[in-house]
Amino acid sequence: MKQLFGLFFLISSNLWAQQPAAPTNLQLYGTRSWIRLDWKDNADNETGYNIYWSATKQQPAAPSAILPPNSTRFYIQQIAAKTNYYIWVEAFAAKGKSRSVKGAVTTATKWTLDTAAGRQLDVPGSAAVPEGMEIFWQDEFNDTLLDRNKWNTVYYSNIDFLKKDNLQAMLGDSLPEAAYTFTGHSIHLFTNDSLPAKAFYPGNGRKISSIQTYDWRTNENKLDNSRGGYFEVRVRRSYTGRPQGLNTAFWLDSPGPDLKYYLQEGTTLEGTTGIRPKGQVFEIDVFENLDAQFVLHGHVDANGRFVHNLATHIAEGFKHDNNWVVHGILWTPNSIKHYINGQLIKAYTNKHQIYSPNHFMNMFLGSYGGGGSVDMEVDYIRGYQWPLAGNNELPNPGFEANKSLLPWEGTATLSADIKRSGKHALLLAPGQEIEQYVYLNNNEPYQLAYWENGRGQLYASIENVKLVTGDREKMAEQTTGGSTSFVRKTIDFRSGKEYGNNMKTVRIYFKNTGNANVAIDDIAVTKGK
């Protein structure tokens, strides 16, 4: 019996030794058009991997895909959106199979932030990223397929709709598809004699390979950037030959599905009435052509004809042709700033000439040209915003995000000695003041709450800010003070009215009107009842 047992143990041990180890750490990411599988390859003697998937919990009898040894990633395509899928991955060798590692994923149609990707950036952001902002949207282009939860692959814009260029093709879902390839760490958007298959403008042969975050045909917005933020891309642009209409661009355009955001207030064209106040942008070109021309577009006449830009400038001293360059735009409720390679190029900060839009914008990356070839390689695109905690819609409410107080502005200073929580509070000496312009939902009840401490007199006010002119309308105010410990104060108010779901710009303001210091901390702006 001992000999038989020993023989059985020896045979069993040899079989297990020849069987490959099971893969581990299976991670699944589902989009509307594909599912990505990543796993750790633990076997050193596998022949390959069997991949199974099903919309039921029952593992299929035969694998749907067979991969070579040392594989660690696979994409499942031809899937249904908004569906639960069950995935099995097993290693196999000539002598047997490993245990399967399994998981489940839903093919969502809404993009969600991959926090792991945000923590492990191949290339860090530039020095222009405001301290304290965090990534809320990004594409590192590290996949070999385009994430259709983030991007559309057909080009269309306000100016095309105005001129009725390819209007029927847009409505009939037959616009030319963008041409692009992946390197594993970037995307190439290109045009050449072969691709895209059709010219966007047949008259001059100009082709466009563009990806964008809004779909004109379906009116689907894939990126809610209505609160603004800092947006940055790292690109390398080049061309060959003499392309007609040569252009490479990173830009933002007002959405459709009609021209209401393009037309100015008081203008009606073919049944559509404009809602954009004169002086507000309908388009922002962060760069175009093969230089660094930054353009704010907005002059449109009473007949709907585009007249001129609102402002423009060209940054000198940068080499763009076949060179990696980082371009950034900081869009706040009351300013727009332009950056290249982390350097501030120009700031539009006049609070009585506010160009900023108060609604989401369609974001484009694209190459344009007829004849020759045009290529724009994009390493990454990232959107940053101030993180908001809980129901509080006010950025940097406890003055912990940075030492510059941003996005607050004023003469007050940080205090590490008098504070209610965290490391800092804000100290206002007599006469000092602080303000913040913030986007809030329009026509909604809100409450401003704050904690104050000190013998000074603290004046607080909330004002609606008019688009473009920056004129302010006081909604609520109060003066309090004389406390020797932190005391909570509140003010109820209602944000002003804007069109539809557009944002309302509101100014939160504090000033020490007394003769002694006063500290404030833990400010909150939350929706009321």
XYZ file of C-alpha atoms in Angstrom:
529
model
C 0.000 0.000 0.000
C 2.841 2.378 0.857
C 4.429 1.733 -2.530
C 1.091 2.309 -4.340
C 0.494 5.494 -2.378
C 4.001 6.734 -3.157
C 3.521 6.003 -6.859
C 0.163 7.824 -6.850
C 1.702 10.810 -5.067
C 4.606 10.891 -7.537
C 2.305 10.732 -10.578
C -0.026 13.375 -9.114
C 2.890 15.642 -8.257
C 4.303 15.353 -11.764
C 0.921 16.142 -13.305
C 0.447 19.207 -11.101
C 3.978 20.325 -11.834
C 3.252 20.148 -15.541
C -0.041 22.017 -15.249
C 0.308 25.805 -15.656
C -0.387 28.122 -12.760
C -3.669 29.978 -12.889
C -3.604 33.648 -13.912
C -4.458 36.138 -11.160
C -5.461 39.771 -10.667
C -8.055 39.778 -13.435
C -9.161 43.356 -14.111
C -12.063 44.171 -16.429
C -13.071 47.455 -18.066
C -16.254 47.598 -20.107
C -17.233 50.212 -22.684
C -20.115 50.408 -25.143
C -18.010 48.759 -27.868
C -15.398 46.550 -26.177
C -14.245 44.929 -22.942
C -10.621 45.029 -21.852
C -9.153 42.123 -19.860
C -5.877 42.447 -17.936
C -4.360 39.726 -15.785
C -1.087 38.637 -14.222
C 0.736 35.871 -16.073
C 1.862 33.429 -13.365
C 2.759 30.437 -15.537
C 6.167 29.717 -17.012
C 5.147 26.523 -18.785
C 1.815 27.427 -20.373
C 1.096 26.870 -24.040
C -1.455 29.671 -24.120
C -4.633 31.049 -22.686
C -8.289 30.190 -23.236
C -10.714 33.105 -23.002
C -14.414 32.491 -22.446
C -17.223 35.017 -22.171
C -20.987 34.895 -21.910
C -23.976 37.065 -21.049
C -25.004 34.285 -18.639
C -23.205 32.863 -15.617
C -22.666 29.548 -17.403
C -19.128 29.105 -18.746
C -19.222 28.079 -22.439
C -17.951 24.609 -23.316
C -15.424 25.917 -25.843
C -13.231 29.007 -25.589
C -14.165 32.047 -27.663
C -10.515 33.042 -28.102
C -7.141 31.302 -27.729
C -4.075 33.437 -26.974
C -0.335 32.705 -27.138
C 1.784 32.178 -23.994
C 2.757 35.148 -21.805
C -0.346 37.097 -22.817
C -1.643 39.592 -20.238
C -4.263 41.615 -22.140
C -7.173 40.922 -24.478
C -10.067 42.924 -25.958
C -13.503 41.417 -26.476
C -15.320 43.160 -29.324
C -18.725 42.817 -30.990
C -20.508 43.133 -27.659
C -23.844 44.656 -26.667
C -23.922 47.877 -24.685
C -25.471 48.029 -21.221
C -25.067 44.265 -20.759
C -23.548 42.166 -17.971
C -20.794 39.851 -19.207
C -19.072 37.005 -17.384
C -15.417 36.363 -18.234
C -13.170 33.327 -17.647
C -9.408 33.180 -18.294
C -7.445 29.940 -17.979
C -3.895 28.959 -18.851
C -3.338 25.660 -20.671
C -0.388 23.436 -21.495
C 0.088 20.104 -23.259
C -0.563 18.225 -20.012
C -3.588 20.101 -18.725
C -5.348 23.328 -17.856
C -5.168 25.655 -14.896
C -8.102 26.716 -12.813
C -10.016 29.590 -14.401
C -9.906 33.084 -12.974
C -13.253 34.714 -13.537
C -14.965 38.064 -13.259
C -17.970 40.078 -14.358
C -18.314 43.486 -15.991
C -21.050 45.703 -17.405
C -20.598 47.324 -20.801
C -21.443 50.835 -19.628
C -22.068 53.719 -22.011
C -20.904 56.415 -19.579
C -17.211 56.949 -18.992
C -15.990 56.749 -15.395
C -12.665 57.909 -14.015
C -9.970 55.255 -13.720
C -8.315 56.408 -10.501
C -5.429 53.955 -10.949
C -4.583 55.510 -14.327
C -4.643 58.943 -12.716
C -2.126 57.854 -10.090
C 0.243 56.174 -12.559
C 0.840 58.709 -15.324
C 3.531 57.780 -17.852
C 4.237 61.484 -18.359
C 3.389 63.864 -15.488
C 1.344 66.981 -16.099
C 3.078 70.304 -16.685
C 3.799 72.980 -14.105
C 0.647 74.791 -15.267
C -1.661 72.318 -13.493
C -3.083 74.383 -10.606
C -1.971 73.023 -7.249
C -4.886 71.279 -5.599
C -6.802 70.430 -8.770
C -7.352 66.754 -9.527
C -7.955 64.797 -12.725
C -11.671 64.352 -13.365
C -11.435 63.222 -17.014
C -8.587 61.869 -19.125
C -7.450 59.697 -21.982
C -3.888 58.399 -21.889
C -4.432 56.550 -25.197
C -2.744 53.437 -23.796
C -5.319 51.079 -25.315
C -5.258 49.691 -28.839
C -8.910 50.633 -29.400
C -10.631 53.987 -29.042
C -12.869 54.400 -26.020
C -16.214 55.303 -27.593
C -17.538 56.229 -24.159
C -15.282 59.279 -24.442
C -15.120 60.029 -28.147
C -17.072 60.265 -31.386
C -15.133 59.617 -34.580
C -16.946 61.867 -37.039
C -16.370 65.595 -37.273
C -19.052 68.275 -37.123
C -19.190 71.833 -35.765
C -21.311 74.978 -35.469
C -19.796 76.562 -38.566
C -20.557 73.436 -40.616
C -24.157 73.493 -39.397
C -24.386 77.208 -40.206
C -23.146 76.649 -43.759
C -25.079 73.370 -44.088
C -21.861 71.600 -45.033
C -22.552 67.854 -45.125
C -25.777 68.452 -43.207
C -27.655 65.511 -44.711
C -24.643 63.241 -44.255
C -24.510 64.237 -40.588
C -28.221 63.631 -40.081
C -27.998 60.345 -41.981
C -24.963 59.088 -40.041
C -22.774 58.879 -43.141
C -20.008 61.387 -42.397
C -16.415 60.231 -43.067
C -14.833 58.321 -40.183
C -11.587 59.597 -38.678
C -8.352 57.770 -39.516
C -6.233 56.882 -36.486
C -3.762 54.333 -35.191
C -2.424 53.496 -31.731
C 1.140 52.936 -30.556
C 0.213 51.518 -27.141
C 0.951 54.845 -25.465
C -0.428 57.431 -27.934
C -2.868 57.956 -30.793
C -2.051 59.198 -34.313
C -4.832 61.223 -35.961
C -3.886 61.509 -39.627
C -4.957 62.261 -43.176
C -3.304 61.043 -46.359
C -4.199 60.094 -49.933
C -5.885 56.879 -48.752
C -7.491 57.777 -45.429
C -10.025 58.885 -44.469
C -11.723 57.159 -47.368
C -13.789 60.251 -48.218
C -12.985 63.965 -48.118
C -15.106 66.040 -45.748
C -15.058 68.850 -48.311
C -15.155 67.136 -51.734
C -14.726 70.441 -53.552
C -11.132 70.917 -52.426
C -10.386 67.356 -51.319
C -9.800 68.374 -47.718
C -10.012 65.460 -45.310
C -10.575 65.569 -41.554
C -9.605 63.031 -38.916
C -11.148 64.333 -35.730
C -12.387 62.898 -32.462
C -14.780 64.926 -30.330
C -16.776 64.635 -27.122
C -20.212 65.639 -28.441
C -22.340 63.961 -31.100
C -24.309 66.425 -33.234
C -26.557 63.736 -34.697
C -27.708 62.191 -31.417
C -27.164 65.235 -29.160
C -25.120 63.049 -26.790
C -22.538 64.794 -24.627
C -19.758 62.509 -23.396
C -17.903 65.080 -21.280
C -19.567 67.338 -18.727
C -17.038 70.161 -18.476
C -19.674 72.788 -17.653
C -17.777 73.829 -14.499
C -14.661 74.560 -16.530
C -11.251 73.449 -15.304
C -7.723 73.069 -16.614
C -7.306 71.009 -19.804
C -3.951 69.872 -21.123
C -2.718 67.887 -24.134
C 0.730 66.709 -25.161
C 1.058 66.518 -28.938
C 3.563 66.105 -31.749
C 2.461 67.475 -35.138
C 3.911 66.974 -38.621
C 3.070 66.907 -42.318
C 4.488 65.877 -45.682
C 3.970 67.375 -49.130
C 1.758 70.432 -49.518
C -1.634 69.609 -47.989
C -4.494 71.944 -48.868
C -6.095 73.479 -45.782
C -3.347 72.139 -43.499
C -4.469 72.235 -39.886
C -3.926 70.424 -36.596
C -6.087 71.538 -33.722
C -7.131 71.196 -30.115
C -10.263 73.269 -29.664
C -13.601 73.691 -27.940
C -16.874 74.471 -29.694
C -20.377 75.183 -28.439
C -22.718 72.205 -28.732
C -25.742 71.676 -30.996
C -28.119 70.317 -31.975
C -28.858 73.765 -33.452
C -27.218 77.209 -33.497
C -28.591 78.708 -30.265
C -25.123 78.802 -28.662
C -23.579 80.280 -31.809
C -26.138 83.025 -32.433
C -26.135 86.084 -30.217
C -29.086 87.081 -28.057
C -31.742 88.816 -30.122
C -30.828 86.996 -33.338
C -33.180 84.473 -34.947
C -32.081 82.393 -37.904
C -34.304 79.774 -39.546
C -36.414 79.433 -36.419
C -33.535 79.240 -33.916
C -33.085 82.126 -31.478
C -29.646 82.837 -30.069
C -29.028 82.681 -26.334
C -25.338 83.674 -26.268
C -24.673 87.141 -24.856
C -22.548 89.378 -27.046
C -18.912 89.026 -26.023
C -19.102 85.428 -24.807
C -17.156 82.827 -26.793
C -18.793 80.200 -28.914
C -15.425 78.640 -29.827
C -11.947 78.462 -28.287
C -8.972 77.378 -30.397
C -6.216 76.347 -28.002
C -3.993 75.771 -31.022
C -4.518 75.361 -34.724
C -2.555 75.341 -37.988
C 0.993 74.262 -37.159
C 1.740 77.078 -34.754
C 0.412 78.180 -31.389
C -2.320 80.619 -32.357
C -4.872 80.874 -29.565
C -8.267 82.251 -30.615
C -11.451 83.245 -28.777
C -14.273 83.347 -31.335
C -17.498 85.259 -30.735
C -18.296 88.191 -33.047
C -21.443 87.217 -34.994
C -23.658 89.810 -36.674
C -27.444 90.196 -36.498
C -27.836 87.987 -39.576
C -25.856 85.105 -38.071
C -22.699 85.757 -40.122
C -19.390 85.183 -38.388
C -17.511 88.509 -38.321
C -14.342 88.204 -36.280
C -12.741 86.766 -33.186
C -13.026 88.351 -29.749
C -9.304 88.032 -29.062
C -6.275 86.172 -30.376
C -2.543 85.851 -29.863
C 0.334 83.728 -31.145
C 3.010 82.413 -28.816
C 6.489 82.890 -30.264
C 9.632 80.902 -29.625
C 8.222 77.369 -29.727
C 9.052 74.701 -32.304
C 5.944 72.723 -33.228
C 6.804 70.741 -36.355
C 7.616 67.175 -35.274
C 8.271 68.235 -31.694
C 6.478 67.296 -28.467
C 4.663 70.325 -27.014
C 2.245 70.604 -24.066
C -0.734 72.954 -24.527
C -3.076 73.968 -21.723
C -6.128 76.117 -21.068
C -7.478 77.188 -17.685
C -11.180 78.007 -17.918
C -12.699 79.557 -14.794
C -16.043 81.322 -14.255
C -14.381 84.709 -14.805
C -11.155 84.119 -16.765
C -9.373 82.158 -19.487
C -5.609 81.507 -19.424
C -3.366 79.958 -22.067
C -0.256 77.865 -21.323
C 2.465 76.159 -23.359
C 4.918 73.729 -21.762
C 3.734 74.892 -18.345
C 4.418 78.554 -19.125
C 1.645 81.158 -18.927
C 1.343 82.732 -22.382
C -1.610 85.072 -21.884
C -4.374 85.583 -19.344
C -7.787 87.066 -20.085
C -8.820 88.128 -16.581
C -10.830 91.343 -16.996
C -13.828 90.874 -14.688
C -15.851 93.264 -16.820
C -15.068 91.426 -20.070
C -15.616 87.785 -19.199
C -15.232 85.486 -22.207
C -15.895 82.243 -20.320
C -18.808 80.018 -21.420
C -21.287 78.909 -18.758
C -22.174 75.560 -20.345
C -20.416 72.427 -21.510
C -18.233 72.660 -24.600
C -17.510 70.096 -27.319
C -13.808 69.206 -27.216
C -11.934 68.295 -30.418
C -8.585 66.788 -31.392
C -7.962 66.612 -35.126
C -5.824 66.704 -38.266
C -6.981 68.362 -41.497
C -5.582 68.397 -45.021
C -6.033 67.555 -48.686
C -3.101 65.904 -50.462
C 0.179 64.947 -48.851
C -0.228 63.834 -45.256
C -0.968 65.443 -41.910
C -0.376 63.751 -38.568
C -1.006 64.714 -34.962
C 0.237 62.279 -32.348
C -1.452 62.757 -28.979
C 0.248 61.361 -25.899
C -2.523 62.324 -23.484
C -5.400 64.677 -22.811
C -6.374 65.458 -19.202
C -9.037 67.542 -17.538
C -8.521 68.831 -14.012
C -11.041 70.401 -11.646
C -11.137 71.436 -8.009
C -12.342 68.433 -5.985
C -15.684 68.929 -4.278
C -16.417 67.171 -0.991
C -19.858 65.764 -0.313
C -22.631 68.213 -1.165
C -20.348 71.247 -0.924
C -20.085 72.957 -4.330
C -17.401 75.446 -3.237
C -13.770 74.637 -4.165
C -11.060 74.874 -1.489
C -13.597 75.486 1.292
C -11.166 74.888 4.168
C -8.105 76.548 2.597
C -6.139 73.301 2.508
C -5.688 72.878 -1.279
C -2.614 75.122 -1.639
C -0.767 78.063 -0.119
C -1.834 80.491 -2.832
C -5.506 80.291 -1.722
C -6.650 79.523 -5.283
C -9.335 79.707 -6.525
C -9.902 82.381 -3.861
C -8.588 85.874 -4.593
C -7.903 88.693 -2.152
C -5.684 90.074 0.574
C -6.421 87.639 3.417
C -3.723 85.206 4.573
C -3.504 81.625 5.756
C -3.370 80.982 9.483
C -1.946 77.830 11.037
C -2.499 79.123 14.584
C -6.213 79.882 14.547
C -8.145 77.156 12.768
C -11.238 75.060 13.255
C -10.074 71.944 11.384
C -7.282 70.787 9.128
C -4.011 72.717 8.977
C -5.262 76.186 8.085
C -7.981 78.767 8.405
C -8.168 82.155 6.716
C -7.171 85.250 8.698
C -8.567 88.644 7.726
C -6.973 91.692 9.299
C -9.065 94.876 9.381
C -9.865 95.946 5.817
C -8.774 92.670 4.229
C -11.096 90.795 1.871
C -11.443 87.547 -0.082
C -13.675 86.459 -2.971
C -14.384 83.479 -5.164
C -16.347 83.251 -8.410
C -18.025 79.862 -8.625
C -20.325 78.041 -11.053
C -23.587 76.912 -9.449
C -26.731 75.368 -10.904
C -29.014 78.184 -11.963
C -32.280 79.141 -10.260
C -31.708 76.833 -7.292
C -31.969 77.441 -3.516
C -28.593 77.356 -1.754
C -27.139 77.999 1.671
C -23.767 79.568 2.449
C -22.387 78.336 5.778
C -19.093 79.315 7.413
C -17.349 79.310 10.784
C -15.894 82.566 12.114
C -13.770 83.448 15.126
C -12.537 86.856 16.280
C -13.407 90.272 17.623
C -13.565 91.819 14.156
C -16.720 92.411 12.128
C -17.105 90.015 9.203
C -19.179 91.143 6.241
C -20.389 88.338 3.931
C -22.268 88.684 0.664
C -23.483 86.544 -2.234
C -23.948 88.117 -5.662
C -25.195 86.938 -9.026
C -22.691 87.796 -11.766
C -23.926 88.843 -15.184
C -22.327 87.083 -18.130
C -19.667 89.021 -20.041
C -20.021 92.403 -18.258
C -19.459 90.982 -14.799
C -22.117 93.285 -13.328
C -23.133 92.033 -9.892
C -26.552 91.735 -8.301
C -26.584 91.291 -4.541
C -28.709 88.368 -3.374
C -27.928 88.268 0.345
C -25.550 89.814 2.900
C -24.901 89.956 6.621
C -22.390 91.322 9.127
C -21.459 89.303 12.197
C -18.607 89.146 14.726
C -17.444 89.495 18.273
C -16.887 85.815 19.035
C -14.014 84.281 20.988
C -14.415 80.810 19.476
C -15.547 79.461 16.137
C -19.268 80.033 15.580
C -21.254 78.768 12.584
C -23.097 81.345 10.473
C -25.459 80.758 7.533
C -27.084 82.728 4.720
C -29.822 81.353 2.464
C -29.981 82.512 -1.142
C -31.198 81.528 -4.579
C -28.916 81.446 -7.615
C -29.904 83.576 -10.587
C -31.650 82.340 -13.704
C -29.832 81.228 -16.859
C -30.935 79.315 -19.950
C -31.848 75.648 -19.458
C -29.235 73.773 -17.456
C -26.500 76.352 -17.988
C -24.427 77.328 -14.987
C -24.843 80.537 -13.016
C -21.749 82.463 -11.950
C -21.974 83.545 -8.324
C -19.506 85.651 -6.287
C -18.873 84.700 -2.650
C -17.286 87.621 -0.786
C -15.964 88.261 2.741
C -14.460 91.434 4.247
C -13.315 92.370 7.724
C -15.053 95.700 8.370
C -14.085 95.858 12.045
C -10.998 96.903 14.022
C -9.701 93.466 15.057
C -8.714 90.274 13.282
C -11.260 87.636 12.335
C -10.706 84.067 11.089
C -12.995 81.996 8.891
C -12.868 78.275 8.130
C -14.861 75.381 6.659
C -17.000 77.356 4.220
C -19.751 75.463 2.423
C -22.196 76.209 -0.381
C -24.858 73.527 -0.483
C -28.238 73.192 -2.139
C -31.138 74.180 0.088
C -34.691 72.924 0.207
